[in-house]
Amino acid sequence: LNIENGLRRALDNEGELILEYQPQVELNGGRMVSAEALLRWKTPEGTVISPGRFIPIAEETGLIVPIGEKVLRNACATLARWRAAGLPLPRIAVNIAAPQFESRNFGDTVARALADYNVPPDRLELELTESVIVRDAESALREMARLKELGVSIALDDFGTGYSSLSYLSRMPIDLVKIDRAFVMRSTDDDNARTIVRSIVALSHALRHKVVAEGVETRAQLTQLRRAGCDYVQGFLLARPMSEAALTAWLSSEV
Ligand code: G
Ligand code: G
Ligand code: MN
Ligand code: NA
């Protein structure tokens, strides 16, 4: 299978590129505050290809721009359906690749998706990584400010694994910091990883950002995160990524 050609076809083929959603819940209380949209590619031959394999190729070929727009619009469509059903509306968090963020008119694309589906802007969360800051920090900060003006939420994904300087953390107009799962994983048996987790939480809170830990798999990790004062958790311990239908059922049970 040629991934590039396959992706071009998938873009026009309803039902090939689909979203799963993974809940992000309050560490104390368990209420769902957000759900991360995770892309899945089901080819007509029935193969499921993981984003780890096709997203890098989509980034190299530029296909990430139309694919990312489709993801944004599908996420907004899901929010619109939940809203119409009168369900409690969590945010939906959408991963934004650097080339997509840097593409012309990205802000307009986001604004159009929000308007077309009539979703409250703060229900859409954009997950950016530090890589957007590395290339051209000043223009990235301007673009982030523009997105904040639209009213969307911004999360900094995979925090601690990139190469941005800490000074930018205080300048970015973000709402949430997502602690990378590598730190979460090691936080139960590695004192240094535990210290890093605590420091990320303290630093983020001092800058008035909320903190999400990702990749939470064990009760012991959850205990460490509670002690560190983390706000929200996401991971297999809480819930695996699931279909929209399954998440709709979860939301219905929260009413
Ligand atoms: O769901 P999974 O663990 O296989 O995802 C692997 C990687 O693919 C993660 O880093 C995730 O952020 C990324 N990813 C999943 N969905 C999307 C998407 O819609 N857009 C982008 N840019 N990345 C995604
Ligand atoms: O890079 P990003 O944070 O967007 O990656 C999200 C990816 O992490 C998704 O592919 C998702 O399937 C995966 N994931 C979610 N929860 C867990 C978990 O508890 N453990 C592991 N190993 N991966 C997880
Ligand atoms: Mn993510
Ligand atoms: Na992440």
PDB file of C-alpha atoms and ligand atoms in Angstrom:
ATOM      1  CA  LEU A   1       0.000   0.000   0.000  1.00  0.00           C
ATOM      2  CA  ASN A   2       1.291   3.403  -0.953  1.00  0.00           C
ATOM      3  CA  ILE A   3       0.422   5.558   2.043  1.00  0.00           C
ATOM      4  CA  GLU A   4       0.417   8.868   0.195  1.00  0.00           C
ATOM      5  CA  ASN A   5      -1.955   7.688  -2.567  1.00  0.00           C
ATOM      6  CA  GLY A   6      -4.058   5.851  -0.029  1.00  0.00           C
ATOM      7  CA  LEU A   7      -4.459   8.999   2.071  1.00  0.00           C
ATOM      8  CA  ARG A   8      -5.481  11.045  -0.978  1.00  0.00           C
ATOM      9  CA  ARG A   9      -8.212   8.518  -1.693  1.00  0.00           C
ATOM     10  CA  ALA A  10      -9.224   8.314   1.968  1.00  0.00           C
ATOM     11  CA  LEU A  11      -9.795  12.082   2.066  1.00  0.00           C
ATOM     12  CA  ASP A  12     -12.635  11.730  -0.471  1.00  0.00           C
ATOM     13  CA  ASN A  13     -13.969   8.491   0.904  1.00  0.00           C
ATOM     14  CA  GLU A  14     -16.505   8.852   3.695  1.00  0.00           C
ATOM     15  CA  GLY A  15     -15.778   6.591   6.644  1.00  0.00           C
ATOM     16  CA  GLU A  16     -12.093   5.811   5.978  1.00  0.00           C
ATOM     17  CA  LEU A  17     -10.650   8.479   8.242  1.00  0.00           C
ATOM     18  CA  ILE A  18     -12.554   8.256  11.493  1.00  0.00           C
ATOM     19  CA  LEU A  19     -12.152   9.691  14.951  1.00  0.00           C
ATOM     20  CA  GLU A  20     -12.011   7.904  18.254  1.00  0.00           C
ATOM     21  CA  TYR A  21     -12.292   9.858  21.482  1.00  0.00           C
ATOM     22  CA  GLN A  22     -10.402   9.366  24.735  1.00  0.00           C
ATOM     23  CA  PRO A  23     -11.832  10.994  27.880  1.00  0.00           C
ATOM     24  CA  GLN A  24      -9.845  13.345  30.047  1.00  0.00           C
ATOM     25  CA  VAL A  25     -11.337  13.374  33.551  1.00  0.00           C
ATOM     26  CA  GLU A  26     -10.994  15.424  36.727  1.00  0.00           C
ATOM     27  CA  LEU A  27      -8.507  13.692  38.996  1.00  0.00           C
ATOM     28  CA  ASN A  28     -10.750  14.472  41.938  1.00  0.00           C
ATOM     29  CA  GLY A  29     -14.330  13.727  41.021  1.00  0.00           C
ATOM     30  CA  GLY A  30     -14.025  11.851  37.760  1.00  0.00           C
ATOM     31  CA  ARG A  31     -16.152  14.208  35.676  1.00  0.00           C
ATOM     32  CA  MET A  32     -15.189  14.235  31.986  1.00  0.00           C
ATOM     33  CA  VAL A  33     -13.886  17.677  31.024  1.00  0.00           C
ATOM     34  CA  SER A  34     -12.516  16.902  27.601  1.00  0.00           C
ATOM     35  CA  ALA A  35     -12.112  14.126  25.036  1.00  0.00           C
ATOM     36  CA  GLU A  36      -9.064  13.852  22.774  1.00  0.00           C
ATOM     37  CA  ALA A  37      -9.885  13.118  19.140  1.00  0.00           C
ATOM     38  CA  LEU A  38      -7.549  10.425  17.802  1.00  0.00           C
ATOM     39  CA  LEU A  39      -7.534   9.682  14.111  1.00  0.00           C
ATOM     40  CA  ARG A  40      -7.868   6.132  12.747  1.00  0.00           C
ATOM     41  CA  TRP A  41      -7.510   5.077   9.120  1.00  0.00           C
ATOM     42  CA  LYS A  42      -9.598   2.085   8.065  1.00  0.00           C
ATOM     43  CA  THR A  43      -8.710   1.214   4.485  1.00  0.00           C
ATOM     44  CA  PRO A  44     -11.393  -0.319   2.193  1.00  0.00           C
ATOM     45  CA  GLU A  45      -9.382  -3.564   2.421  1.00  0.00           C
ATOM     46  CA  GLY A  46     -10.147  -3.562   6.147  1.00  0.00           C
ATOM     47  CA  THR A  47      -6.664  -2.723   7.443  1.00  0.00           C
ATOM     48  CA  VAL A  48      -6.454  -0.232  10.319  1.00  0.00           C
ATOM     49  CA  ILE A  49      -3.371   1.959  10.043  1.00  0.00           C
ATOM     50  CA  SER A  50      -2.256   3.838  13.139  1.00  0.00           C
ATOM     51  CA  PRO A  51      -1.564   7.571  13.072  1.00  0.00           C
ATOM     52  CA  GLY A  52       1.974   6.856  14.253  1.00  0.00           C
ATOM     53  CA  ARG A  53       2.536   5.415  10.762  1.00  0.00           C
ATOM     54  CA  PHE A  54       0.625   7.764   8.503  1.00  0.00           C
ATOM     55  CA  ILE A  55       0.785  11.169  10.261  1.00  0.00           C
ATOM     56  CA  PRO A  56       4.552  11.591   9.572  1.00  0.00           C
ATOM     57  CA  ILE A  57       3.931  10.879   5.872  1.00  0.00           C
ATOM     58  CA  ALA A  58       0.941  13.221   5.856  1.00  0.00           C
ATOM     59  CA  GLU A  59       3.219  15.900   7.334  1.00  0.00           C
ATOM     60  CA  GLU A  60       5.973  15.361   4.737  1.00  0.00           C
ATOM     61  CA  THR A  61       3.545  15.454   1.803  1.00  0.00           C
ATOM     62  CA  GLY A  62       1.465  18.374   3.058  1.00  0.00           C
ATOM     63  CA  LEU A  63      -1.614  16.143   3.182  1.00  0.00           C
ATOM     64  CA  ILE A  64      -1.806  16.903   6.902  1.00  0.00           C
ATOM     65  CA  VAL A  65      -3.440  20.238   6.017  1.00  0.00           C
ATOM     66  CA  PRO A  66      -6.608  18.826   4.380  1.00  0.00           C
ATOM     67  CA  ILE A  67      -6.591  15.824   6.749  1.00  0.00           C
ATOM     68  CA  GLY A  68      -6.308  18.133   9.752  1.00  0.00           C
ATOM     69  CA  GLU A  69      -9.165  20.284   8.455  1.00  0.00           C
ATOM     70  CA  LYS A  70     -11.319  17.170   8.115  1.00  0.00           C
ATOM     71  CA  VAL A  71     -10.473  16.196  11.710  1.00  0.00           C
ATOM     72  CA  LEU A  72     -11.389  19.681  12.967  1.00  0.00           C
ATOM     73  CA  ARG A  73     -14.701  19.667  11.116  1.00  0.00           C
ATOM     74  CA  ASN A  74     -15.569  16.124  12.227  1.00  0.00           C
ATOM     75  CA  ALA A  75     -14.823  17.061  15.835  1.00  0.00           C
ATOM     76  CA  CYS A  76     -17.093  20.125  15.534  1.00  0.00           C
ATOM     77  CA  ALA A  77     -19.805  17.945  13.960  1.00  0.00           C
ATOM     78  CA  THR A  78     -19.606  15.608  16.971  1.00  0.00           C
ATOM     79  CA  LEU A  79     -19.890  18.571  19.369  1.00  0.00           C
ATOM     80  CA  ALA A  80     -22.940  19.799  17.434  1.00  0.00           C
ATOM     81  CA  ARG A  81     -24.616  16.371  17.744  1.00  0.00           C
ATOM     82  CA  TRP A  82     -23.976  16.230  21.519  1.00  0.00           C
ATOM     83  CA  ARG A  83     -25.292  19.749  21.874  1.00  0.00           C
ATOM     84  CA  ALA A  84     -28.444  18.965  19.902  1.00  0.00           C
ATOM     85  CA  ALA A  85     -28.986  15.915  22.122  1.00  0.00           C
ATOM     86  CA  GLY A  86     -28.802  18.139  25.212  1.00  0.00           C
ATOM     87  CA  LEU A  87     -25.792  16.266  26.617  1.00  0.00           C
ATOM     88  CA  PRO A  88     -23.286  17.901  28.994  1.00  0.00           C
ATOM     89  CA  LEU A  89     -20.723  19.245  26.562  1.00  0.00           C
ATOM     90  CA  PRO A  90     -17.073  18.364  27.227  1.00  0.00           C
ATOM     91  CA  ARG A  91     -14.366  19.973  25.158  1.00  0.00           C
ATOM     92  CA  ILE A  92     -12.998  18.028  22.220  1.00  0.00           C
ATOM     93  CA  ALA A  93      -9.207  18.233  21.969  1.00  0.00           C
ATOM     94  CA  VAL A  94      -7.800  18.078  18.441  1.00  0.00           C
ATOM     95  CA  ASN A  95      -4.115  17.414  17.730  1.00  0.00           C
ATOM     96  CA  ILE A  96      -2.665  20.078  15.441  1.00  0.00           C
ATOM     97  CA  ALA A  97       0.530  19.210  13.559  1.00  0.00           C
ATOM     98  CA  ALA A  98       3.123  21.972  13.164  1.00  0.00           C
ATOM     99  CA  PRO A  99       2.760  22.257   9.335  1.00  0.00           C
ATOM    100  CA  GLN A 100      -0.993  22.619   9.798  1.00  0.00           C
ATOM    101  CA  PHE A 101      -0.585  25.340  12.431  1.00  0.00           C
ATOM    102  CA  GLU A 102       1.869  27.114  10.135  1.00  0.00           C
ATOM    103  CA  SER A 103      -0.284  26.781   7.027  1.00  0.00           C
ATOM    104  CA  ARG A 104      -1.863  29.891   5.539  1.00  0.00           C
ATOM    105  CA  ASN A 105      -5.323  30.710   6.875  1.00  0.00           C
ATOM    106  CA  PHE A 106      -5.212  28.172   9.712  1.00  0.00           C
ATOM    107  CA  GLY A 107      -7.088  30.609  11.964  1.00  0.00           C
ATOM    108  CA  ASP A 108      -9.742  31.087   9.279  1.00  0.00           C
ATOM    109  CA  THR A 109     -10.123  27.317   8.942  1.00  0.00           C
ATOM    110  CA  VAL A 110     -10.747  27.014  12.682  1.00  0.00           C
ATOM    111  CA  ALA A 111     -13.170  29.959  12.688  1.00  0.00           C
ATOM    112  CA  ARG A 112     -15.100  28.484   9.758  1.00  0.00           C
ATOM    113  CA  ALA A 113     -15.415  25.042  11.397  1.00  0.00           C
ATOM    114  CA  LEU A 114     -16.760  26.659  14.589  1.00  0.00           C
ATOM    115  CA  ALA A 115     -19.235  28.823  12.677  1.00  0.00           C
ATOM    116  CA  ASP A 116     -20.438  26.114  10.271  1.00  0.00           C
ATOM    117  CA  TYR A 117     -21.349  23.784  13.147  1.00  0.00           C
ATOM    118  CA  ASN A 118     -22.345  26.566  15.518  1.00  0.00           C
ATOM    119  CA  VAL A 119     -20.272  25.234  18.413  1.00  0.00           C
ATOM    120  CA  PRO A 120     -19.272  27.361  21.402  1.00  0.00           C
ATOM    121  CA  PRO A 121     -15.585  28.142  20.685  1.00  0.00           C
ATOM    122  CA  ASP A 122     -14.394  27.213  24.173  1.00  0.00           C
ATOM    123  CA  ARG A 123     -15.597  23.629  23.613  1.00  0.00           C
ATOM    124  CA  LEU A 124     -12.830  23.200  21.039  1.00  0.00           C
ATOM    125  CA  GLU A 125      -9.343  22.567  22.410  1.00  0.00           C
ATOM    126  CA  LEU A 126      -6.317  22.688  20.120  1.00  0.00           C
ATOM    127  CA  GLU A 127      -3.333  20.534  21.144  1.00  0.00           C
ATOM    128  CA  LEU A 128      -0.121  22.133  19.975  1.00  0.00           C
ATOM    129  CA  THR A 129       3.389  20.862  20.654  1.00  0.00           C
ATOM    130  CA  GLU A 130       6.492  22.818  21.565  1.00  0.00           C
ATOM    131  CA  SER A 131       7.717  22.292  17.987  1.00  0.00           C
ATOM    132  CA  VAL A 132       5.480  25.156  16.798  1.00  0.00           C
ATOM    133  CA  ILE A 133       7.522  27.525  18.978  1.00  0.00           C
ATOM    134  CA  VAL A 134      10.909  26.243  17.873  1.00  0.00           C
ATOM    135  CA  ARG A 135      10.835  27.359  14.259  1.00  0.00           C
ATOM    136  CA  ASP A 136       9.595  30.939  14.489  1.00  0.00           C
ATOM    137  CA  ALA A 137       8.609  31.804  18.034  1.00  0.00           C
ATOM    138  CA  GLU A 138       7.282  35.328  17.465  1.00  0.00           C
ATOM    139  CA  SER A 139       4.956  34.403  14.611  1.00  0.00           C
ATOM    140  CA  ALA A 140       3.808  31.305  16.517  1.00  0.00           C
ATOM    141  CA  LEU A 141       2.936  33.472  19.534  1.00  0.00           C
ATOM    142  CA  ARG A 142       0.982  35.845  17.270  1.00  0.00           C
ATOM    143  CA  GLU A 143      -0.942  32.955  15.714  1.00  0.00           C
ATOM    144  CA  MET A 144      -1.726  31.522  19.162  1.00  0.00           C
ATOM    145  CA  ALA A 145      -3.027  34.922  20.292  1.00  0.00           C
ATOM    146  CA  ARG A 146      -5.246  35.035  17.213  1.00  0.00           C
ATOM    147  CA  LEU A 147      -6.636  31.582  18.068  1.00  0.00           C
ATOM    148  CA  LYS A 148      -7.300  32.669  21.660  1.00  0.00           C
ATOM    149  CA  GLU A 149      -9.262  35.635  20.284  1.00  0.00           C
ATOM    150  CA  LEU A 150     -11.572  33.137  18.586  1.00  0.00           C
ATOM    151  CA  GLY A 151     -12.256  31.783  22.067  1.00  0.00           C
ATOM    152  CA  VAL A 152     -10.805  28.284  21.671  1.00  0.00           C
ATOM    153  CA  SER A 153      -8.812  26.523  24.391  1.00  0.00           C
ATOM    154  CA  ILE A 154      -5.147  25.752  23.787  1.00  0.00           C
ATOM    155  CA  ALA A 155      -3.211  22.846  25.289  1.00  0.00           C
ATOM    156  CA  LEU A 156       0.535  22.294  25.081  1.00  0.00           C
ATOM    157  CA  ASP A 157       0.934  18.586  24.221  1.00  0.00           C
ATOM    158  CA  ASP A 158       3.820  16.219  25.091  1.00  0.00           C
ATOM    159  CA  PHE A 159       5.227  18.807  27.484  1.00  0.00           C
ATOM    160  CA  GLY A 160       8.810  18.229  28.557  1.00  0.00           C
ATOM    161  CA  THR A 161       9.928  16.302  25.488  1.00  0.00           C
ATOM    162  CA  GLY A 162      10.513  19.198  23.085  1.00  0.00           C
ATOM    163  CA  TYR A 163      13.209  21.767  22.742  1.00  0.00           C
ATOM    164  CA  SER A 164      11.500  25.038  23.518  1.00  0.00           C
ATOM    165  CA  SER A 165      12.936  27.323  26.136  1.00  0.00           C
ATOM    166  CA  LEU A 166      11.030  27.578  29.393  1.00  0.00           C
ATOM    167  CA  SER A 167      10.772  31.325  28.889  1.00  0.00           C
ATOM    168  CA  TYR A 168       8.162  30.693  26.183  1.00  0.00           C
ATOM    169  CA  LEU A 169       5.952  28.808  28.614  1.00  0.00           C
ATOM    170  CA  SER A 170       5.160  32.113  30.293  1.00  0.00           C
ATOM    171  CA  ARG A 171       4.523  33.865  26.977  1.00  0.00           C
ATOM    172  CA  MET A 172       2.236  31.318  25.354  1.00  0.00           C
ATOM    173  CA  PRO A 173      -1.498  32.056  25.755  1.00  0.00           C
ATOM    174  CA  ILE A 174      -2.309  28.476  26.745  1.00  0.00           C
ATOM    175  CA  ASP A 175      -4.930  27.027  29.061  1.00  0.00           C
ATOM    176  CA  LEU A 176      -3.512  23.578  29.678  1.00  0.00           C
ATOM    177  CA  VAL A 177      -0.210  21.737  29.848  1.00  0.00           C
ATOM    178  CA  LYS A 178      -0.200  18.007  29.037  1.00  0.00           C
ATOM    179  CA  ILE A 179       2.564  16.114  30.841  1.00  0.00           C
ATOM    180  CA  ASP A 180       4.083  13.617  28.449  1.00  0.00           C
ATOM    181  CA  ARG A 181       3.368   9.993  29.290  1.00  0.00           C
ATOM    182  CA  ALA A 182       7.083   9.174  29.476  1.00  0.00           C
ATOM    183  CA  PHE A 183       7.270  11.119  32.775  1.00  0.00           C
ATOM    184  CA  VAL A 184       4.003   9.658  34.034  1.00  0.00           C
ATOM    185  CA  MET A 185       5.203   6.132  33.302  1.00  0.00           C
ATOM    186  CA  ARG A 186       8.454   6.556  35.232  1.00  0.00           C
ATOM    187  CA  SER A 187       6.978   8.605  38.088  1.00  0.00           C
ATOM    188  CA  THR A 188       6.312   5.541  40.264  1.00  0.00           C
ATOM    189  CA  ASP A 189       9.818   4.079  40.311  1.00  0.00           C
ATOM    190  CA  ASP A 190      12.137   6.933  39.392  1.00  0.00           C
ATOM    191  CA  ASP A 191      12.655   9.781  41.875  1.00  0.00           C
ATOM    192  CA  ASN A 192      13.848  12.128  39.142  1.00  0.00           C
ATOM    193  CA  ALA A 193      10.775  11.541  36.979  1.00  0.00           C
ATOM    194  CA  ARG A 194       8.586  12.119  40.057  1.00  0.00           C
ATOM    195  CA  THR A 195      10.401  15.394  40.725  1.00  0.00           C
ATOM    196  CA  ILE A 196       9.892  16.473  37.121  1.00  0.00           C
ATOM    197  CA  VAL A 197       6.161  15.741  37.315  1.00  0.00           C
ATOM    198  CA  ARG A 198       5.844  17.771  40.525  1.00  0.00           C
ATOM    199  CA  SER A 199       7.845  20.627  39.040  1.00  0.00           C
ATOM    200  CA  ILE A 200       5.771  20.733  35.849  1.00  0.00           C
ATOM    201  CA  VAL A 201       2.577  20.912  37.929  1.00  0.00           C
ATOM    202  CA  ALA A 202       3.968  23.645  40.208  1.00  0.00           C
ATOM    203  CA  LEU A 203       5.364  25.696  37.334  1.00  0.00           C
ATOM    204  CA  SER A 204       2.165  25.371  35.271  1.00  0.00           C
ATOM    205  CA  HIS A 205      -0.043  26.347  38.207  1.00  0.00           C
ATOM    206  CA  ALA A 206       2.179  29.339  38.973  1.00  0.00           C
ATOM    207  CA  LEU A 207       1.556  30.445  35.375  1.00  0.00           C
ATOM    208  CA  ARG A 208      -2.209  29.808  35.841  1.00  0.00           C
ATOM    209  CA  HIS A 209      -2.374  26.835  33.473  1.00  0.00           C
ATOM    210  CA  LYS A 210      -4.276  23.640  34.284  1.00  0.00           C
ATOM    211  CA  VAL A 211      -2.352  20.371  34.060  1.00  0.00           C
ATOM    212  CA  VAL A 212      -3.344  17.098  32.368  1.00  0.00           C
ATOM    213  CA  ALA A 213      -1.320  13.913  32.762  1.00  0.00           C
ATOM    214  CA  GLU A 214      -1.486  11.574  29.780  1.00  0.00           C
ATOM    215  CA  GLY A 215      -0.834   7.870  29.513  1.00  0.00           C
ATOM    216  CA  VAL A 216      -2.043   7.054  33.042  1.00  0.00           C
ATOM    217  CA  GLU A 217      -2.102   3.261  33.249  1.00  0.00           C
ATOM    218  CA  THR A 218      -1.873   2.325  36.956  1.00  0.00           C
ATOM    219  CA  ARG A 219      -3.380   3.254  40.327  1.00  0.00           C
ATOM    220  CA  ALA A 220       0.136   3.949  41.611  1.00  0.00           C
ATOM    221  CA  GLN A 221       0.630   6.575  38.891  1.00  0.00           C
ATOM    222  CA  LEU A 222      -2.723   8.099  39.781  1.00  0.00           C
ATOM    223  CA  THR A 223      -1.632   8.358  43.434  1.00  0.00           C
ATOM    224  CA  GLN A 224       1.606  10.113  42.441  1.00  0.00           C
ATOM    225  CA  LEU A 225      -0.325  12.535  40.239  1.00  0.00           C
ATOM    226  CA  ARG A 226      -2.799  13.286  43.031  1.00  0.00           C
ATOM    227  CA  ARG A 227       0.083  14.059  45.398  1.00  0.00           C
ATOM    228  CA  ALA A 228       1.621  16.307  42.754  1.00  0.00           C
ATOM    229  CA  GLY A 229      -1.645  18.276  42.500  1.00  0.00           C
ATOM    230  CA  CYS A 230      -2.390  17.410  38.880  1.00  0.00           C
ATOM    231  CA  ASP A 231      -5.845  18.593  37.701  1.00  0.00           C
ATOM    232  CA  TYR A 232      -6.905  16.105  35.015  1.00  0.00           C
ATOM    233  CA  VAL A 233      -5.906  12.619  33.902  1.00  0.00           C
ATOM    234  CA  GLN A 234      -6.136  10.681  30.652  1.00  0.00           C
ATOM    235  CA  GLY A 235      -5.042   7.118  29.961  1.00  0.00           C
ATOM    236  CA  PHE A 236      -5.933   3.454  29.705  1.00  0.00           C
ATOM    237  CA  LEU A 237      -6.644   3.268  33.483  1.00  0.00           C
ATOM    238  CA  LEU A 238      -9.527   5.709  33.022  1.00  0.00           C
ATOM    239  CA  ALA A 239     -10.643   4.814  29.496  1.00  0.00           C
ATOM    240  CA  ARG A 240      -9.264   3.713  26.139  1.00  0.00           C
ATOM    241  CA  PRO A 241      -9.992   5.728  22.998  1.00  0.00           C
ATOM    242  CA  MET A 242     -13.562   4.831  21.971  1.00  0.00           C
ATOM    243  CA  SER A 243     -16.081   5.389  19.193  1.00  0.00           C
ATOM    244  CA  GLU A 244     -18.308   8.458  19.172  1.00  0.00           C
ATOM    245  CA  ALA A 245     -21.273   6.190  19.967  1.00  0.00           C
ATOM    246  CA  ALA A 246     -19.524   4.797  23.048  1.00  0.00           C
ATOM    247  CA  LEU A 247     -18.598   8.265  24.251  1.00  0.00           C
ATOM    248  CA  THR A 248     -22.153   9.487  23.665  1.00  0.00           C
ATOM    249  CA  ALA A 249     -23.350   6.674  25.957  1.00  0.00           C
ATOM    250  CA  TRP A 250     -20.795   7.748  28.609  1.00  0.00           C
ATOM    251  CA  LEU A 251     -22.017  11.367  28.436  1.00  0.00           C
ATOM    252  CA  SER A 252     -25.649  10.236  28.676  1.00  0.00           C
ATOM    253  CA  SER A 253     -24.827   8.391  31.895  1.00  0.00           C
ATOM    254  CA  GLU A 254     -23.295  11.583  33.374  1.00  0.00           C
ATOM    255  CA  VAL A 255     -26.545  13.572  33.082  1.00  0.00           C
TER     256      VAL A 255
HETATM  257  O1    G B   1      -3.893   7.191  18.859  1.00  0.00           O
HETATM  258  P1    G B   1      -2.403   6.931  18.825  1.00  0.00           P
HETATM  259  O2    G B   1      -1.757   6.669  20.142  1.00  0.00           O
HETATM  260  O3    G B   1      -2.043   5.802  17.913  1.00  0.00           O
HETATM  261  O4    G B   1      -1.756   8.261  18.186  1.00  0.00           O
HETATM  262  C1    G B   1      -0.426   8.284  17.833  1.00  0.00           C
HETATM  263  C2    G B   1       0.013   9.695  17.553  1.00  0.00           C
HETATM  264  O5    G B   1      -0.761  10.261  16.497  1.00  0.00           O
HETATM  265  C3    G B   1      -0.111  10.627  18.744  1.00  0.00           C
HETATM  266  O6    G B   1       1.085  11.356  18.857  1.00  0.00           O
HETATM  267  C4    G B   1      -1.231  11.543  18.363  1.00  0.00           C
HETATM  268  O7    G B   1      -1.015  12.850  18.867  1.00  0.00           O
HETATM  269  C5    G B   1      -1.171  11.546  16.849  1.00  0.00           C
HETATM  270  N1    G B   1      -2.501  11.845  16.286  1.00  0.00           N
HETATM  271  C6    G B   1      -3.640  11.159  16.473  1.00  0.00           C
HETATM  272  N2    G B   1      -4.670  11.763  15.832  1.00  0.00           N
HETATM  273  C7    G B   1      -4.152  12.863  15.222  1.00  0.00           C
HETATM  274  C8    G B   1      -4.702  13.918  14.428  1.00  0.00           C
HETATM  275  O8    G B   1      -5.896  13.987  14.153  1.00  0.00           O
HETATM  276  N3    G B   1      -3.842  14.880  13.974  1.00  0.00           N
HETATM  277  C9    G B   1      -2.524  14.859  14.276  1.00  0.00           C
HETATM  278  N4    G B   1      -1.758  15.835  13.792  1.00  0.00           N
HETATM  279  N5    G B   1      -1.964  13.900  15.035  1.00  0.00           N
HETATM  280  C10   G B   1      -2.768  12.913  15.514  1.00  0.00           C
HETATM  281  O1    G B   2       0.951  12.468  21.251  1.00  0.00           O
HETATM  282  P1    G B   2      -0.386  12.335  21.863  1.00  0.00           P
HETATM  283  O2    G B   2      -0.401  12.737  23.265  1.00  0.00           O
HETATM  284  O3    G B   2      -1.497  13.024  21.108  1.00  0.00           O
HETATM  285  O4    G B   2      -0.700  10.775  21.880  1.00  0.00           O
HETATM  286  C1    G B   2      -1.889  10.242  22.253  1.00  0.00           C
HETATM  287  C2    G B   2      -1.676   8.765  22.091  1.00  0.00           C
HETATM  288  O5    G B   2      -1.482   8.128  23.355  1.00  0.00           O
HETATM  289  C3    G B   2      -2.839   8.080  21.436  1.00  0.00           C
HETATM  290  O6    G B   2      -2.329   7.322  20.412  1.00  0.00           O
HETATM  291  C4    G B   2      -3.401   7.189  22.510  1.00  0.00           C
HETATM  292  O7    G B   2      -3.924   6.004  21.943  1.00  0.00           O
HETATM  293  C5    G B   2      -2.200   6.912  23.370  1.00  0.00           C
HETATM  294  N1    G B   2      -2.557   6.598  24.737  1.00  0.00           N
HETATM  295  C6    G B   2      -3.620   7.054  25.423  1.00  0.00           C
HETATM  296  N2    G B   2      -3.649   6.590  26.683  1.00  0.00           N
HETATM  297  C7    G B   2      -2.552   5.800  26.802  1.00  0.00           C
HETATM  298  C8    G B   2      -2.030   5.028  27.884  1.00  0.00           C
HETATM  299  O8    G B   2      -2.554   4.973  28.995  1.00  0.00           O
HETATM  300  N3    G B   2      -0.873   4.365  27.639  1.00  0.00           N
HETATM  301  C9    G B   2      -0.238   4.401  26.443  1.00  0.00           C
HETATM  302  N4    G B   2       0.870   3.692  26.298  1.00  0.00           N
HETATM  303  N5    G B   2      -0.703   5.129  25.407  1.00  0.00           N
HETATM  304  C10   G B   2      -1.854   5.815  25.579  1.00  0.00           C
HETATM  305 MN    MN B   3      -2.333  14.695  22.006  1.00  0.00          MN
HETATM  306 NA    NA B   4       0.738  13.891  24.114  1.00  0.00          NA
END
